[in-house]
CSV table of C-alpha atoms in Angstrom, one decimal:
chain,number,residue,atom,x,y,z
E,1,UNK,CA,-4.9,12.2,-39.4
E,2,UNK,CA,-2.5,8.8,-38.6
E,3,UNK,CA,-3.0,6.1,-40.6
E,4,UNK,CA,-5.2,3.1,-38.4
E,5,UNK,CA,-7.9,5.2,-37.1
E,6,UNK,CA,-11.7,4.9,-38.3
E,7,UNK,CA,-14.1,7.1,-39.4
E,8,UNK,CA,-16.6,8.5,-36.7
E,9,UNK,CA,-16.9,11.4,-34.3
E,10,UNK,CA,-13.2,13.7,-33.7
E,11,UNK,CA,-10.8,12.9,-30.7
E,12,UNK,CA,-11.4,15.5,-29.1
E,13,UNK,CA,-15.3,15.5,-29.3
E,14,UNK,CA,-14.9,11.9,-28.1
E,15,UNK,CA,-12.9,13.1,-25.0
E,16,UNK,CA,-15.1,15.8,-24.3
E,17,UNK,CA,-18.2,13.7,-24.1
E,18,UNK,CA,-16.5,11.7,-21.5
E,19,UNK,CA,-14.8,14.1,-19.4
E,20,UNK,CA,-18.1,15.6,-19.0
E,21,UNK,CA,-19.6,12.0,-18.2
E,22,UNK,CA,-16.8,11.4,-15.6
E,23,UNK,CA,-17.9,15.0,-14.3
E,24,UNK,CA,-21.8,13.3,-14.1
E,25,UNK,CA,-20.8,10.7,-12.0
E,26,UNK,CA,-18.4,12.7,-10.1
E,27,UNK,CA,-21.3,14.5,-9.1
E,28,UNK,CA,-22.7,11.3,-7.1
E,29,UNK,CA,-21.4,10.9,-4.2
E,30,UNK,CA,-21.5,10.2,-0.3
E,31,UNK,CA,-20.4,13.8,1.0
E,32,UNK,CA,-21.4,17.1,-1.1
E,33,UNK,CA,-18.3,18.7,-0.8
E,34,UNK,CA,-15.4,15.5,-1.5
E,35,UNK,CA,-16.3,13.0,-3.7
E,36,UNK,CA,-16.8,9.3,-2.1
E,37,UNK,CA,-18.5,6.8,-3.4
E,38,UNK,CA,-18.5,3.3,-1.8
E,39,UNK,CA,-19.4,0.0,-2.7
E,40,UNK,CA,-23.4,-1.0,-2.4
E,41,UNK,CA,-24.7,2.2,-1.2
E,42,UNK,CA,-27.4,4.5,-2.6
E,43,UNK,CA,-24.4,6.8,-4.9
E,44,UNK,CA,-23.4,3.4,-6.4
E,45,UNK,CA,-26.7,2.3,-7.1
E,46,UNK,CA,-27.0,5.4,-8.0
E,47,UNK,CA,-23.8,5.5,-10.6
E,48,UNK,CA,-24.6,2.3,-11.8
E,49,UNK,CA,-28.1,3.0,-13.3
E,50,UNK,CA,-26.3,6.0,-15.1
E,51,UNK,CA,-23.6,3.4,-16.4
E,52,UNK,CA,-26.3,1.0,-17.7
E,53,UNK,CA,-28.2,4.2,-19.6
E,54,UNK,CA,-24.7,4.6,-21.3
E,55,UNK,CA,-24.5,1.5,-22.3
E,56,UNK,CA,-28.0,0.8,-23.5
E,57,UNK,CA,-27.5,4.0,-25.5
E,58,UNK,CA,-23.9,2.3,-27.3
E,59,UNK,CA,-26.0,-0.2,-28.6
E,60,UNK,CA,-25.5,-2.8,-26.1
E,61,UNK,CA,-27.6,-5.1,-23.6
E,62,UNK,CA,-27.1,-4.3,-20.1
E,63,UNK,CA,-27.8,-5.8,-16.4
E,64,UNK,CA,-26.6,-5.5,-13.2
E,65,UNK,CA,-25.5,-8.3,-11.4
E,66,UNK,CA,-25.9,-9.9,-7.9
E,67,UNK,CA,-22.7,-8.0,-6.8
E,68,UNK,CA,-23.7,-4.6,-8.5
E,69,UNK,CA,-21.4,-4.8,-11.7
E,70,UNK,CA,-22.8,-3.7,-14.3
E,71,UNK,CA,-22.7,-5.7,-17.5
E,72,UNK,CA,-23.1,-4.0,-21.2
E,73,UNK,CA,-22.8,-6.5,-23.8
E,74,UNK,CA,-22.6,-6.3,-27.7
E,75,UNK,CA,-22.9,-9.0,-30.0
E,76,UNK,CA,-20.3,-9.8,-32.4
E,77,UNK,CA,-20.3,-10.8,-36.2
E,78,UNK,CA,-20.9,-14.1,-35.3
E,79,UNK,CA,-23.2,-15.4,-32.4
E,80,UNK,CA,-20.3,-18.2,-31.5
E,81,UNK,CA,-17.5,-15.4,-31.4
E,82,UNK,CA,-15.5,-15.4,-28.3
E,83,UNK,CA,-15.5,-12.7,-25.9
E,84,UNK,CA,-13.3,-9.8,-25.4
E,85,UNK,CA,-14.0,-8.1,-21.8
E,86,UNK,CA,-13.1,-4.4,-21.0
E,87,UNK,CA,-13.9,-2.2,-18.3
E,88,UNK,CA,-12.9,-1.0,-15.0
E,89,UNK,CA,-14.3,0.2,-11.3
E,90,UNK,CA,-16.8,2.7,-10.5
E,91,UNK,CA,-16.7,3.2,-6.9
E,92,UNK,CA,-13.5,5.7,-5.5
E,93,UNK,CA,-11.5,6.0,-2.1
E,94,UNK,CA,-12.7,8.6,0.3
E,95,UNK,CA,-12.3,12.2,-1.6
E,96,UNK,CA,-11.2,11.1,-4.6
E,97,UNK,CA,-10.5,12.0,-8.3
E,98,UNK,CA,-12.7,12.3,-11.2
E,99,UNK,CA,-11.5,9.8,-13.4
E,100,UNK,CA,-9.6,7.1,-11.4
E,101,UNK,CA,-11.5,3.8,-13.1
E,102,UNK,CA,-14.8,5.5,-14.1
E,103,UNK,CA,-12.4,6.8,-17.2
E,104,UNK,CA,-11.6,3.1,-18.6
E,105,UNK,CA,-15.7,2.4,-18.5
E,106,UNK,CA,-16.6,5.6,-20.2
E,107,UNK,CA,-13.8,4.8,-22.5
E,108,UNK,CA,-14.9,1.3,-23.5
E,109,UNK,CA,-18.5,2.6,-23.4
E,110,UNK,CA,-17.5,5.4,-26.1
E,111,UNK,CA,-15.8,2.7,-28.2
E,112,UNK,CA,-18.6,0.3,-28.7
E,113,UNK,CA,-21.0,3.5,-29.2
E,114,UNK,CA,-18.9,4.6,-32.1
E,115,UNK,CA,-18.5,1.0,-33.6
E,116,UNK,CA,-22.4,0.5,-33.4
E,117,UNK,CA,-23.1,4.1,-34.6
E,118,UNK,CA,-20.8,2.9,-37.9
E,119,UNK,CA,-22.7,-0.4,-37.6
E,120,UNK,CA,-20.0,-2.2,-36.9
E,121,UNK,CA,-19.8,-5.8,-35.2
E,122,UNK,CA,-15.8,-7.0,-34.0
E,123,UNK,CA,-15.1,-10.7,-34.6
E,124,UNK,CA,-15.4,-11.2,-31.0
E,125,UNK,CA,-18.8,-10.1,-28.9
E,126,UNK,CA,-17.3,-7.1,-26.5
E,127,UNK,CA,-18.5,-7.2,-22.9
E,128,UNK,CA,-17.8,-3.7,-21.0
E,129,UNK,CA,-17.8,-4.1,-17.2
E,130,UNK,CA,-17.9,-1.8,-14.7
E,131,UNK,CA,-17.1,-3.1,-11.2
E,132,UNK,CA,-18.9,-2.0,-8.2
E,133,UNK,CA,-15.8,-2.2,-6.1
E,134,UNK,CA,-12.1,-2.5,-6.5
E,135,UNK,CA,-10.7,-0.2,-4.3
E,136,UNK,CA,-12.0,-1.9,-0.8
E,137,UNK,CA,-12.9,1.5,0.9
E,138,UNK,CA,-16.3,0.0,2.5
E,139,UNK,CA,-15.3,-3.7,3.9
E,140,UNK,CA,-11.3,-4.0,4.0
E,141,UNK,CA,-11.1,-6.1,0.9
E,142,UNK,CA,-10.6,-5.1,-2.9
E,143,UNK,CA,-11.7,-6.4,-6.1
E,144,UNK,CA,-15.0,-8.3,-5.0
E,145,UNK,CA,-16.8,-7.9,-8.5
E,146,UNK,CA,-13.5,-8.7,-10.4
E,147,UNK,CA,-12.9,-11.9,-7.7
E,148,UNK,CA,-16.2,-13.4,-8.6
E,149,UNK,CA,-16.2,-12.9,-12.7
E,150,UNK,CA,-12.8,-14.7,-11.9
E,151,UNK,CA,-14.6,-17.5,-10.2
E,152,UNK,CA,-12.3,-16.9,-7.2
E,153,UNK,CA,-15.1,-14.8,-4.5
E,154,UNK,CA,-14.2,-16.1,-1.2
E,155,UNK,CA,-17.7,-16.5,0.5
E,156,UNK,CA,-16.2,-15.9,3.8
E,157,UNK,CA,-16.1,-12.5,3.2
E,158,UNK,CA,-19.6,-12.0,3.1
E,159,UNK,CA,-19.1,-12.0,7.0
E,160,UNK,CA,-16.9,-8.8,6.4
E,161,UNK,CA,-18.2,-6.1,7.8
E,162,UNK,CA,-18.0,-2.3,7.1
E,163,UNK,CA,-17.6,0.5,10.0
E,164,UNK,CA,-21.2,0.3,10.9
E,165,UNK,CA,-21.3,-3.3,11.5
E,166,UNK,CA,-23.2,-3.9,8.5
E,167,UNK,CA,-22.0,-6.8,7.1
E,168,UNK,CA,-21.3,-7.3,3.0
E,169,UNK,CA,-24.3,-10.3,3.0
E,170,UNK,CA,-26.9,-7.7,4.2
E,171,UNK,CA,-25.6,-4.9,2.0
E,172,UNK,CA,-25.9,-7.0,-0.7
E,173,UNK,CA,-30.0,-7.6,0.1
E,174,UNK,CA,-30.6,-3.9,0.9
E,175,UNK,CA,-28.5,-3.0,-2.4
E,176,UNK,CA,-31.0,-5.7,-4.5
E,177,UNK,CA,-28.2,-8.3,-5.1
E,178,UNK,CA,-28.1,-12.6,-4.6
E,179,UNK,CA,-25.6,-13.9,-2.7
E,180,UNK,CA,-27.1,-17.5,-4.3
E,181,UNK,CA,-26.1,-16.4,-7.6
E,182,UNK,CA,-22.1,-15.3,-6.9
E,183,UNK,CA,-21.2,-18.5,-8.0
E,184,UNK,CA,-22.9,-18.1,-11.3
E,185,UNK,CA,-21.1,-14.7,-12.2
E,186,UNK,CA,-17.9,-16.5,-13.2
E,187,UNK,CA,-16.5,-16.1,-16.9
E,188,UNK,CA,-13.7,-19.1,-16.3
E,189,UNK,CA,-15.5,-20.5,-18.8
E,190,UNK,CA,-17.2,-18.7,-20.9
E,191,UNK,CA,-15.0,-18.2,-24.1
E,192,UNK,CA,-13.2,-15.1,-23.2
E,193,UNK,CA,-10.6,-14.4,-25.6
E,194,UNK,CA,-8.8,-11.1,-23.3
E,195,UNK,CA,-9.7,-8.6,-20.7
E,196,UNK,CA,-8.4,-5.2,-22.0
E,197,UNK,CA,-8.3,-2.5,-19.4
E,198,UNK,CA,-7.9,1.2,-20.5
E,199,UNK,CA,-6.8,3.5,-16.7
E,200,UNK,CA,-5.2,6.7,-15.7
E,201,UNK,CA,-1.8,5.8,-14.9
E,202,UNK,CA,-1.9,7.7,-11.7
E,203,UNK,CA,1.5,8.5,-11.9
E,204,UNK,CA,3.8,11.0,-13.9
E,205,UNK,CA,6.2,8.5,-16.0
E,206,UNK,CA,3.8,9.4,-19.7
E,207,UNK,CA,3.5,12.9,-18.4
E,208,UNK,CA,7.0,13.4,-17.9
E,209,UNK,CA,8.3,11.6,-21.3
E,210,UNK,CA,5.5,13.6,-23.2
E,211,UNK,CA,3.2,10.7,-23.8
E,212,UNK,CA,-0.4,10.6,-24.4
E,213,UNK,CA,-0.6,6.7,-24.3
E,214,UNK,CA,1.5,3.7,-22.5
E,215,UNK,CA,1.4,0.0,-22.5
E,216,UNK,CA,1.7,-1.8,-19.5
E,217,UNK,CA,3.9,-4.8,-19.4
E,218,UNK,CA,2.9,-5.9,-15.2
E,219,UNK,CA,0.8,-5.0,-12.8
E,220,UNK,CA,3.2,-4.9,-9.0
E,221,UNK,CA,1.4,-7.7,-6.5
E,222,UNK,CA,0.6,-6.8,-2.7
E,223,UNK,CA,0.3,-7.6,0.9
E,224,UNK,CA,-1.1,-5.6,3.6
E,225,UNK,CA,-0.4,-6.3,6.7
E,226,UNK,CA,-2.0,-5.0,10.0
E,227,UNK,CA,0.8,-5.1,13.1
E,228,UNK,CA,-0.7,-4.0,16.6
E,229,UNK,CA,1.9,-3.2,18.9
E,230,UNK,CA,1.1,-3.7,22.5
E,231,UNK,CA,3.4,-1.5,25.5
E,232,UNK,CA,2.3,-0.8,28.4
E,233,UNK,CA,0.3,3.2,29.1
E,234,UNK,CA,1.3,5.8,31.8
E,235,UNK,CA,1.5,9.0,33.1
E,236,UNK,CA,3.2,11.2,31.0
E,237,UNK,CA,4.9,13.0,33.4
E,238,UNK,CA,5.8,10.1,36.1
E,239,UNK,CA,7.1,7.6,34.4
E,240,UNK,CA,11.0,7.6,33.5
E,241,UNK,CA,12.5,7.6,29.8
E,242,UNK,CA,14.1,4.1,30.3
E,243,UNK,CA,11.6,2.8,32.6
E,244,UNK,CA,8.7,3.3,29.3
E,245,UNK,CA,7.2,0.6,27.1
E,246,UNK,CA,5.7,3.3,24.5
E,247,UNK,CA,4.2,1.6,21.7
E,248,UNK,CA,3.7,4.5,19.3
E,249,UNK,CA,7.2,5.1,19.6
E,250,UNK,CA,8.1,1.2,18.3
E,251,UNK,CA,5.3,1.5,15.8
E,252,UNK,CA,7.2,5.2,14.9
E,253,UNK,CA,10.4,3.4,14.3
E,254,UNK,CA,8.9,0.0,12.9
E,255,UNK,CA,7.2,2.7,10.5
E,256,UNK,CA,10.8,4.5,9.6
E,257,UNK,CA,12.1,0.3,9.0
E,258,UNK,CA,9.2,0.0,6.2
E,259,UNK,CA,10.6,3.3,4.6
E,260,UNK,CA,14.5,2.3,5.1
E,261,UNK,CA,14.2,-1.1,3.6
E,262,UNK,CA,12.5,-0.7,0.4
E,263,UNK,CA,13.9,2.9,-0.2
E,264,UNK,CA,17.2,1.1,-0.5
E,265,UNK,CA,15.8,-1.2,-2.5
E,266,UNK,CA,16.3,-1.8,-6.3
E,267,UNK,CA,13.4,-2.2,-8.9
E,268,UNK,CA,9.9,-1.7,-8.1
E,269,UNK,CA,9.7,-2.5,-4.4
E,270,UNK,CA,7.7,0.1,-2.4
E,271,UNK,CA,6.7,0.3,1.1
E,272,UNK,CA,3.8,2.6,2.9
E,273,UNK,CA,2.7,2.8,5.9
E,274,UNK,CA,-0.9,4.4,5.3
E,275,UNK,CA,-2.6,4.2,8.8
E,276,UNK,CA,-1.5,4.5,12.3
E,277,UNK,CA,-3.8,4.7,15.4
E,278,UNK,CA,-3.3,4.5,19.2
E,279,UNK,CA,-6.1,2.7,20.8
E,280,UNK,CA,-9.0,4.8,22.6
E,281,UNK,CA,-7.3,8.2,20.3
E,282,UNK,CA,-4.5,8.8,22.9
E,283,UNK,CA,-4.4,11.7,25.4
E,284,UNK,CA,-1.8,14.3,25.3
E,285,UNK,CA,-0.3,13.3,28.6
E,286,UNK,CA,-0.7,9.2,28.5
E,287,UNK,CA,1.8,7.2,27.5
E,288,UNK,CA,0.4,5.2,24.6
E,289,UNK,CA,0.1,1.4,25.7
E,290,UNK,CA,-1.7,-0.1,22.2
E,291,UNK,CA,-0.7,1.1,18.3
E,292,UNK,CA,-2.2,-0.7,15.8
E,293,UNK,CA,-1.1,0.2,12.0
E,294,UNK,CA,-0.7,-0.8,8.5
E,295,UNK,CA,1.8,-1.8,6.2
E,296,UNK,CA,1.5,-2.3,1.8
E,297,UNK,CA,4.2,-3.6,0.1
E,298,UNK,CA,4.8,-3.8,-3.6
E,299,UNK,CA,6.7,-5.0,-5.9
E,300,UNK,CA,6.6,-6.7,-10.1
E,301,UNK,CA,8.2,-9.9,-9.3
E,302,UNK,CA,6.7,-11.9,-6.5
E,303,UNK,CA,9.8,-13.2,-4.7
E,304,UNK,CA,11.1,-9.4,-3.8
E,305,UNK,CA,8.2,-8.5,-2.4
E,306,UNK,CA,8.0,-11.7,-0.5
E,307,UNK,CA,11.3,-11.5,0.5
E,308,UNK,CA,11.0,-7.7,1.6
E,309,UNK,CA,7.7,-8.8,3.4
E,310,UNK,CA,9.6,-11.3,5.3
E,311,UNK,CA,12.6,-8.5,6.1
E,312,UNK,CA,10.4,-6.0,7.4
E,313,UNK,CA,8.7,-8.2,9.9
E,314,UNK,CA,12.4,-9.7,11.2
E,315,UNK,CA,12.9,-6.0,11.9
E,316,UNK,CA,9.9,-5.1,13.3
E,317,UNK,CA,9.9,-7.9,15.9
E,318,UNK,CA,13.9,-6.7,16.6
E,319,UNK,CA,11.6,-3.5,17.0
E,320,UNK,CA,9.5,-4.9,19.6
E,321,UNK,CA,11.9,-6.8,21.5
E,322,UNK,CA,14.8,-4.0,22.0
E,323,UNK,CA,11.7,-1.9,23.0
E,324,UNK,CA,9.2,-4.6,25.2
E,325,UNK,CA,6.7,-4.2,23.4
E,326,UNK,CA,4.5,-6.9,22.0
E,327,UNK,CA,4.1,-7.3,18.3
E,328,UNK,CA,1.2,-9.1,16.6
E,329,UNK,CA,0.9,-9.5,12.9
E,330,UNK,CA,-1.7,-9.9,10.9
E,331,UNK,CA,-1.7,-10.1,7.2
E,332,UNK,CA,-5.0,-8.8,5.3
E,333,UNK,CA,-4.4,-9.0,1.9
E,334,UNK,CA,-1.9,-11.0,-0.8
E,335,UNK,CA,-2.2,-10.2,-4.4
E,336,UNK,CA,-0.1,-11.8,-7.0
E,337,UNK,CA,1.8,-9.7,-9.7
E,338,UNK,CA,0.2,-10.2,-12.8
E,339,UNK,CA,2.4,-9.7,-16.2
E,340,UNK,CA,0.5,-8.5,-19.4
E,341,UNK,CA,0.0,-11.2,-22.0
E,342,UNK,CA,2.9,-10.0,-24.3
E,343,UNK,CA,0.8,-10.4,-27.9
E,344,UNK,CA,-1.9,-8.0,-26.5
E,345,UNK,CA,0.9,-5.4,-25.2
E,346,UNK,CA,1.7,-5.9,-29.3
E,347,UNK,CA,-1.7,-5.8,-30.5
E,348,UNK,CA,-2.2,-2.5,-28.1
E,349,UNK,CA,1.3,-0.9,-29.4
E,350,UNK,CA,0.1,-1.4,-33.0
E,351,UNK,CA,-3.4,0.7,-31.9
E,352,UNK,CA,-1.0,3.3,-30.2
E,353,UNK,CA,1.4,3.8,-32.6
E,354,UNK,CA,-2.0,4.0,-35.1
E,355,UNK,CA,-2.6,7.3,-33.0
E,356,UNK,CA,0.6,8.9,-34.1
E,357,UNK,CA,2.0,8.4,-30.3
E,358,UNK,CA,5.3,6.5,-29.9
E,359,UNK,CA,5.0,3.4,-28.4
E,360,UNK,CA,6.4,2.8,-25.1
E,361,UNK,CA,5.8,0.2,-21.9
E,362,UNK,CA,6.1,0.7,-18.4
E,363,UNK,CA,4.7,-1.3,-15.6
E,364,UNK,CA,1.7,-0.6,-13.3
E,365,UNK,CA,2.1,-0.3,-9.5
E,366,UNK,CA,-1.4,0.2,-8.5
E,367,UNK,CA,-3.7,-3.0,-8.3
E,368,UNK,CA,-6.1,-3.5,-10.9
E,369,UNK,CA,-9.5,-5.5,-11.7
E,370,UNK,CA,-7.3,-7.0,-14.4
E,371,UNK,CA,-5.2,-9.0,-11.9
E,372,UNK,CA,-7.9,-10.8,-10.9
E,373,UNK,CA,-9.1,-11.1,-14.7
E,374,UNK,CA,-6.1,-12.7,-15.3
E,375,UNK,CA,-6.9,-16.1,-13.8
E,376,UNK,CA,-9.6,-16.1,-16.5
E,377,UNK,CA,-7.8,-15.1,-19.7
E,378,UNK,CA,-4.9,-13.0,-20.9
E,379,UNK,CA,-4.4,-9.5,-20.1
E,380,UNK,CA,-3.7,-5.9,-21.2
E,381,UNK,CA,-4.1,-2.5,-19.9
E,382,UNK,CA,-3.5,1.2,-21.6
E,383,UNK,CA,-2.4,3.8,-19.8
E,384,UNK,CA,-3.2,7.5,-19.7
E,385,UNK,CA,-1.4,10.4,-19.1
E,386,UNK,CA,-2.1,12.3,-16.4
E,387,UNK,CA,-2.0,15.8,-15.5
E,388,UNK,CA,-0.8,17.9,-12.7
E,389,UNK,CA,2.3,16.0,-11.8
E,390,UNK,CA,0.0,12.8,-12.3
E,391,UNK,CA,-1.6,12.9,-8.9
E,392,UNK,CA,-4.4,10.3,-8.4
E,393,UNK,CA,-6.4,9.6,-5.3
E,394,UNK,CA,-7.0,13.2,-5.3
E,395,UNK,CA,-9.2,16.2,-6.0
E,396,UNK,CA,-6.4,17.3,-7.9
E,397,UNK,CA,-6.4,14.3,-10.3
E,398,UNK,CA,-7.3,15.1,-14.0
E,399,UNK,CA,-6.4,14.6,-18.0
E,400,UNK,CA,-6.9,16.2,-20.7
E,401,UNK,CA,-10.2,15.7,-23.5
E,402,UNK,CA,-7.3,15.1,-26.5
E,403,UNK,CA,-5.9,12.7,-24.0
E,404,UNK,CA,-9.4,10.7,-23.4
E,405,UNK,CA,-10.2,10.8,-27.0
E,406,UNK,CA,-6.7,9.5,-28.3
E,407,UNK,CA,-7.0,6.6,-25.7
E,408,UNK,CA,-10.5,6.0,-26.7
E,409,UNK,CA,-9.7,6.1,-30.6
E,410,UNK,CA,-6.6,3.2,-29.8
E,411,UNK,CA,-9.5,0.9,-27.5
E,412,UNK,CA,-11.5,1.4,-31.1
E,413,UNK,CA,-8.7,-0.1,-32.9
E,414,UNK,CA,-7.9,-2.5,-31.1
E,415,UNK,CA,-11.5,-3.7,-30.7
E,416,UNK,CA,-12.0,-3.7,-34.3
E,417,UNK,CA,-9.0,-5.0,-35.3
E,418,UNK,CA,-8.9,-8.1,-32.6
E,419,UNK,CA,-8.4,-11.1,-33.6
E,420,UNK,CA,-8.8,-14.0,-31.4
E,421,UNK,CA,-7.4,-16.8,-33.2
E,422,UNK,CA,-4.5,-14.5,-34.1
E,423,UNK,CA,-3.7,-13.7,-30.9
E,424,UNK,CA,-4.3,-16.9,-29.3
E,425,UNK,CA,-5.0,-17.2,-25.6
E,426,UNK,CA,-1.4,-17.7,-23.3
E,427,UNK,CA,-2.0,-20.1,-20.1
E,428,UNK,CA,-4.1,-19.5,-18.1
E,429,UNK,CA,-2.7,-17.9,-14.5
């Protein structure tokens, strides 16, 4: 057994309790035969009274909030200790993986359940969170329960609606939440010492190198944009070649211009284009006279992606004017990178290499609640391998129980072994 780890259930009975708690909650979802689960409907309320049991049964005090987080807290030795936050989301993308979020709540949830079952108490109080939404399925936007712990909700996205017209102020009534008391929810100044988040890394870099565990040193910012390009429709069969104003053949190339530029890029720029529509659904001999589409971009360092953002809408209007087409552009979405606090990537190497598992860092590029955590303290995040070529977003998507229970014995250590005034808070983002 490596030196570091505590006394208290086995690894692998610790990742086989949750990998059959991630199979509960996969079980709650939208559509019977995929899992979906989206943000303030009856599966998340659902999901999130489940959560809380968890939680009440790890020895902590639990609520849900006005945005649908759900809150577990447990006290620490002493009633002034600061806070150390962990957690991560509970609702998923449209047929999704098991363990994609849910995994980094059931982990924390484990860890505090084996520190109070050893009685136990850190020097800071431990807050788990599970988000109600971080992956924007339901109303275009991501991270609104992460946004408002960080004091930064926007309340003009309570006007948002989702593809029924039902806007996010009225799913927050029918779901039991307060849009009065958003304001409240904010931590930016409630003595948190770190937010820790434990994920899948939804990629194959630990897989590949043969590691269970990985520090993350950034997590890649984003934009999404939303072009519509505007030709003009016809009849297939009338209208000449050079005489056409085809706007899914300009969004087609603008598409190929997304993939060209960042492919030839160096360092962690990446480019998708993850939608594409013609207005009305097209007809097999029209023409098509309106495209609209979407664009993410994302990159570790703020000024390439800014830079690439910029590039790839020069082109794209270059695009539209070779071809006469109109081009509007509308940007959704901007996310920040966010870089790791580099005492807690120490503090979570030291709990690694207490597993027997070689430290080693690599950066995040998938968004996280943690971004937005970081405009309230420092950050970290743990990654874990992932199996089957580490697809995520996917059926397909899975881990191993030796896997779950090593990450969940490092969260442990670190959570016992934190100290707050040791590792003293960087600035603020």
């Amino acid at each position: 057994k490596p030196a570091g780890r505590s006394p208290g259930l086995h690894s692998m009975t610790l990742g086989a309790r949750i990998l059959e708690q991630c199979d509960e909650l996969g079980a709650i979802s939208e559509d019977p035969d995929v899992l979906t689960r989206r943000y303030l409907t009856a599966e998340h309320r659902r999901a999130a009274e489940k959560i809380a049991g968890w939680m009440r049964a790890a020895g902590m005090r639990t609520s849900i909030d006005a945005l649908g987080n759900v809150v577990g807290h447990y006290a620490g030795a002493r009633a002034d200790a600061p806070r150390i936050l962990t957690g991560s989301h509970f609702d998923s993308v449209v047929n999704a993986g098991r363990y994609d979020g849910v995994f980094g709540i059931l982990c924390a949830i484990a860890a505090v359940g084996d520190l109070h079952a050893r009685g136990v108490r850190a020097r800071c109080a431990i807050e788990v969170i599970a988000f109600g939404d971080e992956e924007g399925v339901r109303f275009g936007f991501s991270m609104a329960g992460s946004r408002a712990l960080a004091g930064r909700f926007d309340p003009a996205l309570l006007e948002r609606g989702d593809g029924d017209g039902v806007t996010l102020r009225a799913a927050i009534a029918a779901f039991g939440g307060d849009v009065d008391a958003i304001p409240s929810l904010s931590r930016a100044h409630a003595n948190v010492a770190a937010f820790v988040e434990v994920h899948i890394e939804q990629g194959p870099v630990l897989l590949e190198r043969g590691l269970a565990l990985g520090v993350v040193t950034s997590i890649a910012g984003s934009t999404r944009i939303a072009p519509r390009v505007v030709g003009l429709a016809g009849h297939a069969g009338t209208v000449p070649m050079g005489a056409r104003r085809d706007a899914l053949a300009a969004a087609a190339e603008m598409t190929l211009s997304v993939e060209s530029y960042t492919a030839a890029s160096a360092g962690t720029l990446v480019g998708t284009v993850g939608k594409l529509a013609i207005a009305g659904g097209g007809a097999i001999n029209v023409i098509p006279g309106d495209v609209a589409f979407t664009i993410d971009v994302r990159a570790g360092a703020d000024p390439a992606r800014h830079a690439a953002v910029a590039a790839i809408e020069r082109e794209c209007r270059t695009i539209a004017a070779r071809r006469r087409v109109g081009l509007e552009w509308t940007t959704l979405f901007e996310l920040a990178a966010a870089p790791c606090d580099p005492r807690l990537q120490a503090r979570l190497a030291d709990s690694v290499a207490a597993q027997g598992v070689a430290p080693f860092r690599l950066p995040s590029g998938a968004g996280h609640d943690a971004m937005e955590m970081a405009h309230v303290a420092p950050i970290g995040m743990l990654f874990v391998r992932c199996g089957a070529g580490g697809i995520s977003h996917h059926p397909d998507e899975t881990m191993t129980a030796a896997d779950a229970g090593i990450a969940t014995r490092a969260l442990i250590h670190f959570l016992e072994h934190f100290d707050a005034g040791a590792t003293a808070p960087a600035s603020r983002r």
